Amino acid sequence: MRHAHRVEVVRAAEAELMARLPEGTLMRRAATGLAVTCARLLTRRRGRVYGSRVVVLAGSGDNGGDALYAGAELARRGARVTAVLLAPGRVHGGGLAALRAAHGRVVVEQEAGLADFSCADLVLDGIVGIGGRGGLRPEAEPYARAARTGVVVAVDLPSGVDADTGEVAGAVLRADVTVCFGTYKPGLLIDPGASYAGAVQLVDIGLELPPAGVTALQHADVAALLPVPGAESDKYRRGVVGVAAGSARYPGAALLAVAGALRGGAGAVRYVGTAAEEVVRRFPETLVTEGGPAGAGRVQAWVVGPGGGEGAGRALAEALAADVPVLVDADGLTELARLGPGALAGRTAPTLLTPHTGEAARLLAGAGAGAGGAGGTRSEQSRPPAAEELAAARLATARRLASAYRATVLLKGSTTVVADPSGPVRVNPTGTAWLATAGSGDVLAGLAGSLLAAGLSAPDAAAVAACLHGLAARHTAGVPGAPVTASEVAAALPAVWNDVRAAAAPDPRSGRPGGTGA
């Protein structure tokens, strides 16, 4: 599992460790790990480090110091290293002295720096560290726009990305690789920041950290959560998931939600709705019942809302009245936004909401939360939140929704974020832009609902479903990627289910788990 910590937590852990170590030890550890990664990239790119052209973009503070020390190590291995000082009066003195001692070159003129940047084999982005806020400063902005031929390696975080949230307020220097120290930062896992980070590599520098506030499941974590039947299992012991979906206008939503549910680990799928005939024709193993959830018989979880149309309100009310987990999606979310959080008051069973940002905006408006949320000004709180604002602040949006509705929230989008009223936020790194296709959310709802019925908690069901859903889309799209349909994503779920379990299985030679994935 990937663990990400807020800046204040990292700073406290660094201070505690530095108090026990000789001065400069922590920075040398970080710089050494950074230099090793850079040397590996240069060897892969050019066959050797010797003679490679390396540019260090050095801002003020320790981030620039890490980059300068790493540049000095590369210079000692024969690289031609140039340090471009973007804050000459506040440069890290020790790092600069080390670079000069290794015969590195130093420039302060922007024109010369840009010329070196454009032809470098490798660029170290040490402009702004994890304490930075806002976009790049004016003196650094040209590097975000300039053409480049080499690989850009971000030091701990791409400059211009908010470390705690992944939010981007202006220009950002896009990285091909990010080397982070001690722990992942939330901004490396959550879009839009994650889209600027490239491949993220973690260097252990010995920090002792508390439980993380943001996590990301990897293959071994997902495999450990997948429901697997035992010798005594039957279809009812494995769980029955009820699906209330589809309408005359959107009959396909019922088929897609059932398709996802059939592949989510529950022993049986019970469908209620107007598309019963079409569902049985396509999936004859489905149990169908006339009427709504109240008369459907026993289920262990309900999925309500995909394509539900005008009947979504009644289906939602009947499902919420049952003492089982309920997943609310699509038209069910629209109805819930109309009713507000009071509709969930008194429920003891888990509720899982699966909105995209447009639905999130309606839910927050229904909860009386304006664009500024609980901490905003009076005028901000009176203004309905815009989907664009919520998409740019995905972590905060998911947390606000979970708090307002006292429910688990799976916020769909370029980075899927799963928030619970208590416990860490989980983010999913497996998605692909090809999932932005009609019906993919219906498949996800059915899949997550089936995992709920099989016994997973709401946060686990949401995180596992998001991971498998993203992997299925990748599997279907292939490399470099082609359009996919929601039906194809559902059909690929058994293959990725097997892939995840196989990747996490112990290596017979070593006894250790296989690849971590994601």
PDB file of C-alpha atoms in Angstrom, residues 37-178:
ATOM      1  CA  THR A  37      17.786   7.359  -9.633  1.00  0.00           C
ATOM      2  CA  CYS A  38      19.204  10.003 -11.978  1.00  0.00           C
ATOM      3  CA  ALA A  39      22.249   7.856 -12.762  1.00  0.00           C
ATOM      4  CA  ARG A  40      19.976   4.945 -13.595  1.00  0.00           C
ATOM      5  CA  LEU A  41      17.897   7.120 -15.925  1.00  0.00           C
ATOM      6  CA  LEU A  42      20.971   8.495 -17.678  1.00  0.00           C
ATOM      7  CA  THR A  43      22.441   5.023 -18.123  1.00  0.00           C
ATOM      8  CA  ARG A  44      19.180   3.830 -19.626  1.00  0.00           C
ATOM      9  CA  ARG A  45      18.986   6.884 -21.878  1.00  0.00           C
ATOM     10  CA  ARG A  46      22.616   7.328 -22.965  1.00  0.00           C
ATOM     11  CA  GLY A  47      24.369   4.172 -21.839  1.00  0.00           C
ATOM     12  CA  ARG A  48      26.429   6.000 -19.208  1.00  0.00           C
ATOM     13  CA  VAL A  49      26.517   8.933 -16.798  1.00  0.00           C
ATOM     14  CA  TYR A  50      29.917  10.201 -17.970  1.00  0.00           C
ATOM     15  CA  GLY A  51      29.556  13.120 -20.373  1.00  0.00           C
ATOM     16  CA  SER A  52      25.797  13.509 -19.838  1.00  0.00           C
ATOM     17  CA  ARG A  53      24.430  17.043 -19.726  1.00  0.00           C
ATOM     18  CA  VAL A  54      22.600  17.672 -16.464  1.00  0.00           C
ATOM     19  CA  VAL A  55      20.841  20.884 -15.415  1.00  0.00           C
ATOM     20  CA  VAL A  56      19.884  21.580 -11.815  1.00  0.00           C
ATOM     21  CA  LEU A  57      17.097  24.147 -11.418  1.00  0.00           C
ATOM     22  CA  ALA A  58      17.805  25.296  -7.877  1.00  0.00           C
ATOM     23  CA  GLY A  59      15.365  27.404  -5.927  1.00  0.00           C
ATOM     24  CA  SER A  60      15.711  28.468  -2.328  1.00  0.00           C
ATOM     25  CA  GLY A  61      15.740  26.204   0.686  1.00  0.00           C
ATOM     26  CA  ASP A  62      16.278  22.504   1.243  1.00  0.00           C
ATOM     27  CA  ASN A  63      14.611  21.350  -1.978  1.00  0.00           C
ATOM     28  CA  GLY A  64      17.206  23.241  -3.981  1.00  0.00           C
ATOM     29  CA  GLY A  65      19.863  21.874  -1.627  1.00  0.00           C
ATOM     30  CA  ASP A  66      18.812  18.275  -2.319  1.00  0.00           C
ATOM     31  CA  ALA A  67      19.059  18.949  -6.053  1.00  0.00           C
ATOM     32  CA  LEU A  68      22.483  20.615  -5.765  1.00  0.00           C
ATOM     33  CA  TYR A  69      23.951  17.814  -3.677  1.00  0.00           C
ATOM     34  CA  ALA A  70      22.603  15.235  -6.140  1.00  0.00           C
ATOM     35  CA  GLY A  71      24.056  17.296  -8.985  1.00  0.00           C
ATOM     36  CA  ALA A  72      27.437  17.242  -7.213  1.00  0.00           C
ATOM     37  CA  GLU A  73      27.329  13.431  -7.015  1.00  0.00           C
ATOM     38  CA  LEU A  74      26.555  13.189 -10.725  1.00  0.00           C
ATOM     39  CA  ALA A  75      29.374  15.618 -11.504  1.00  0.00           C
ATOM     40  CA  ARG A  76      31.797  13.402  -9.573  1.00  0.00           C
ATOM     41  CA  ARG A  77      30.724  10.562 -11.868  1.00  0.00           C
ATOM     42  CA  GLY A  78      31.666  12.601 -14.911  1.00  0.00           C
ATOM     43  CA  ALA A  79      28.397  14.330 -15.839  1.00  0.00           C
ATOM     44  CA  ARG A  80      28.567  17.909 -17.093  1.00  0.00           C
ATOM     45  CA  VAL A  81      26.389  19.604 -14.492  1.00  0.00           C
ATOM     46  CA  THR A  82      25.070  23.153 -14.672  1.00  0.00           C
ATOM     47  CA  ALA A  83      23.181  24.694 -11.777  1.00  0.00           C
ATOM     48  CA  VAL A  84      20.724  27.441 -12.676  1.00  0.00           C
ATOM     49  CA  LEU A  85      20.117  29.562  -9.587  1.00  0.00           C
ATOM     50  CA  LEU A  86      16.576  30.925  -9.582  1.00  0.00           C
ATOM     51  CA  ALA A  87      16.963  32.569  -6.172  1.00  0.00           C
ATOM     52  CA  PRO A  88      20.703  33.412  -6.001  1.00  0.00           C
ATOM     53  CA  GLY A  89      20.427  35.264  -2.714  1.00  0.00           C
ATOM     54  CA  ARG A  90      18.690  32.361  -0.965  1.00  0.00           C
ATOM     55  CA  VAL A  91      20.418  29.340  -2.482  1.00  0.00           C
ATOM     56  CA  HIS A  92      21.404  26.470  -0.176  1.00  0.00           C
ATOM     57  CA  GLY A  93      25.010  27.285   0.705  1.00  0.00           C
ATOM     58  CA  GLY A  94      26.207  23.757   1.425  1.00  0.00           C
ATOM     59  CA  GLY A  95      24.688  22.329  -1.734  1.00  0.00           C
ATOM     60  CA  LEU A  96      26.167  25.091  -3.877  1.00  0.00           C
ATOM     61  CA  ALA A  97      29.621  24.619  -2.340  1.00  0.00           C
ATOM     62  CA  ALA A  98      29.425  20.852  -2.973  1.00  0.00           C
ATOM     63  CA  LEU A  99      28.508  21.405  -6.620  1.00  0.00           C
ATOM     64  CA  ARG A 100      31.354  23.863  -7.163  1.00  0.00           C
ATOM     65  CA  ALA A 101      33.816  21.511  -5.454  1.00  0.00           C
ATOM     66  CA  ALA A 102      32.742  18.806  -7.941  1.00  0.00           C
ATOM     67  CA  HIS A 103      33.499  21.275 -10.792  1.00  0.00           C
ATOM     68  CA  GLY A 104      29.881  21.981 -11.608  1.00  0.00           C
ATOM     69  CA  ARG A 105      29.030  25.120 -13.537  1.00  0.00           C
ATOM     70  CA  VAL A 106      26.763  27.843 -12.072  1.00  0.00           C
ATOM     71  CA  VAL A 107      24.635  30.340 -13.997  1.00  0.00           C
ATOM     72  CA  VAL A 108      22.134  32.957 -12.875  1.00  0.00           C
ATOM     73  CA  GLU A 109      21.108  34.497 -16.213  1.00  0.00           C
ATOM     74  CA  GLN A 110      17.704  33.260 -17.404  1.00  0.00           C
ATOM     75  CA  GLU A 111      18.645  33.229 -21.089  1.00  0.00           C
ATOM     76  CA  ALA A 112      21.645  30.993 -20.418  1.00  0.00           C
ATOM     77  CA  GLY A 113      19.620  28.808 -18.100  1.00  0.00           C
ATOM     78  CA  LEU A 114      16.879  28.248 -20.672  1.00  0.00           C
ATOM     79  CA  ALA A 115      19.451  27.398 -23.331  1.00  0.00           C
ATOM     80  CA  ASP A 116      20.991  24.743 -21.059  1.00  0.00           C
ATOM     81  CA  PHE A 117      17.539  23.476 -20.065  1.00  0.00           C
ATOM     82  CA  SER A 118      16.442  22.906 -23.650  1.00  0.00           C
ATOM     83  CA  CYS A 119      19.405  20.684 -24.559  1.00  0.00           C
ATOM     84  CA  ALA A 120      20.008  18.822 -21.270  1.00  0.00           C
ATOM     85  CA  ASP A 121      19.851  15.053 -21.076  1.00  0.00           C
ATOM     86  CA  LEU A 122      18.397  15.328 -17.576  1.00  0.00           C
ATOM     87  CA  VAL A 123      16.907  18.197 -15.573  1.00  0.00           C
ATOM     88  CA  LEU A 124      16.580  18.188 -11.785  1.00  0.00           C
ATOM     89  CA  ASP A 125      13.584  20.266 -10.685  1.00  0.00           C
ATOM     90  CA  GLY A 126      14.580  21.671  -7.311  1.00  0.00           C
ATOM     91  CA  ILE A 127      12.692  24.944  -7.706  1.00  0.00           C
ATOM     92  CA  VAL A 128       9.983  24.619  -5.041  1.00  0.00           C
ATOM     93  CA  GLY A 129       9.694  22.050  -2.274  1.00  0.00           C
ATOM     94  CA  ILE A 130       6.768  20.553  -0.388  1.00  0.00           C
ATOM     95  CA  GLY A 131       6.215  23.786   1.521  1.00  0.00           C
ATOM     96  CA  GLY A 132       5.471  25.791  -1.637  1.00  0.00           C
ATOM     97  CA  ARG A 133       2.014  27.144  -2.395  1.00  0.00           C
ATOM     98  CA  GLY A 134       0.579  28.443  -5.650  1.00  0.00           C
ATOM     99  CA  GLY A 135       2.033  28.087  -9.129  1.00  0.00           C
ATOM    100  CA  LEU A 136       5.577  28.777 -10.248  1.00  0.00           C
ATOM    101  CA  ARG A 137       7.038  32.196  -9.600  1.00  0.00           C
ATOM    102  CA  PRO A 138       7.626  34.482 -12.623  1.00  0.00           C
ATOM    103  CA  GLU A 139      11.342  33.692 -12.819  1.00  0.00           C
ATOM    104  CA  ALA A 140      10.577  29.970 -13.063  1.00  0.00           C
ATOM    105  CA  GLU A 141       7.513  30.022 -15.352  1.00  0.00           C
ATOM    106  CA  PRO A 142       9.517  30.030 -18.614  1.00  0.00           C
ATOM    107  CA  TYR A 143      10.849  26.552 -17.793  1.00  0.00           C
ATOM    108  CA  ALA A 144       7.322  25.146 -17.674  1.00  0.00           C
ATOM    109  CA  ARG A 145       6.700  26.399 -21.221  1.00  0.00           C
ATOM    110  CA  ALA A 146      10.130  25.770 -22.770  1.00  0.00           C
ATOM    111  CA  ALA A 147      10.792  22.909 -25.175  1.00  0.00           C
ATOM    112  CA  ARG A 148      12.998  20.161 -23.800  1.00  0.00           C
ATOM    113  CA  THR A 149      14.712  17.060 -25.056  1.00  0.00           C
ATOM    114  CA  GLY A 150      15.752  15.474 -21.777  1.00  0.00           C
ATOM    115  CA  VAL A 151      14.002  13.793 -18.885  1.00  0.00           C
ATOM    116  CA  VAL A 152      12.788  15.995 -16.016  1.00  0.00           C
ATOM    117  CA  VAL A 153      13.157  14.596 -12.500  1.00  0.00           C
ATOM    118  CA  ALA A 154      11.175  16.386  -9.792  1.00  0.00           C
ATOM    119  CA  VAL A 155      12.744  16.581  -6.342  1.00  0.00           C
ATOM    120  CA  ASP A 156      10.041  15.389  -3.909  1.00  0.00           C
ATOM    121  CA  LEU A 157       7.255  17.120  -5.885  1.00  0.00           C
ATOM    122  CA  PRO A 158       6.813  18.827  -9.282  1.00  0.00           C
ATOM    123  CA  SER A 159       7.242  22.551  -8.674  1.00  0.00           C
ATOM    124  CA  GLY A 160       3.855  24.270  -8.707  1.00  0.00           C
ATOM    125  CA  VAL A 161       1.822  21.355  -7.284  1.00  0.00           C
ATOM    126  CA  ASP A 162       0.318  21.625  -3.786  1.00  0.00           C
ATOM    127  CA  ALA A 163       1.845  18.768  -1.798  1.00  0.00           C
ATOM    128  CA  ASP A 164      -1.166  18.254   0.480  1.00  0.00           C
ATOM    129  CA  THR A 165      -3.983  18.356  -2.074  1.00  0.00           C
ATOM    130  CA  GLY A 166      -2.667  17.963  -5.625  1.00  0.00           C
ATOM    131  CA  GLU A 167      -4.235  21.299  -6.508  1.00  0.00           C
ATOM    132  CA  VAL A 168      -2.578  23.466  -9.157  1.00  0.00           C
ATOM    133  CA  ALA A 169      -2.876  27.246  -9.012  1.00  0.00           C
ATOM    134  CA  GLY A 170      -0.742  28.211 -12.003  1.00  0.00           C
ATOM    135  CA  ALA A 171       2.159  27.008 -14.118  1.00  0.00           C
ATOM    136  CA  VAL A 172       3.748  23.656 -13.202  1.00  0.00           C
ATOM    137  CA  LEU A 173       6.973  22.067 -14.453  1.00  0.00           C
ATOM    138  CA  ARG A 174       5.796  18.658 -15.653  1.00  0.00           C
ATOM    139  CA  ALA A 175       8.040  15.792 -14.521  1.00  0.00           C
ATOM    140  CA  ASP A 176       8.796  12.499 -16.196  1.00  0.00           C
ATOM    141  CA  VAL A 177       9.902  11.027 -12.864  1.00  0.00           C
ATOM    142  CA  THR A 178       9.340  12.258  -9.310  1.00  0.00           C
TER     143      THR A 178
END
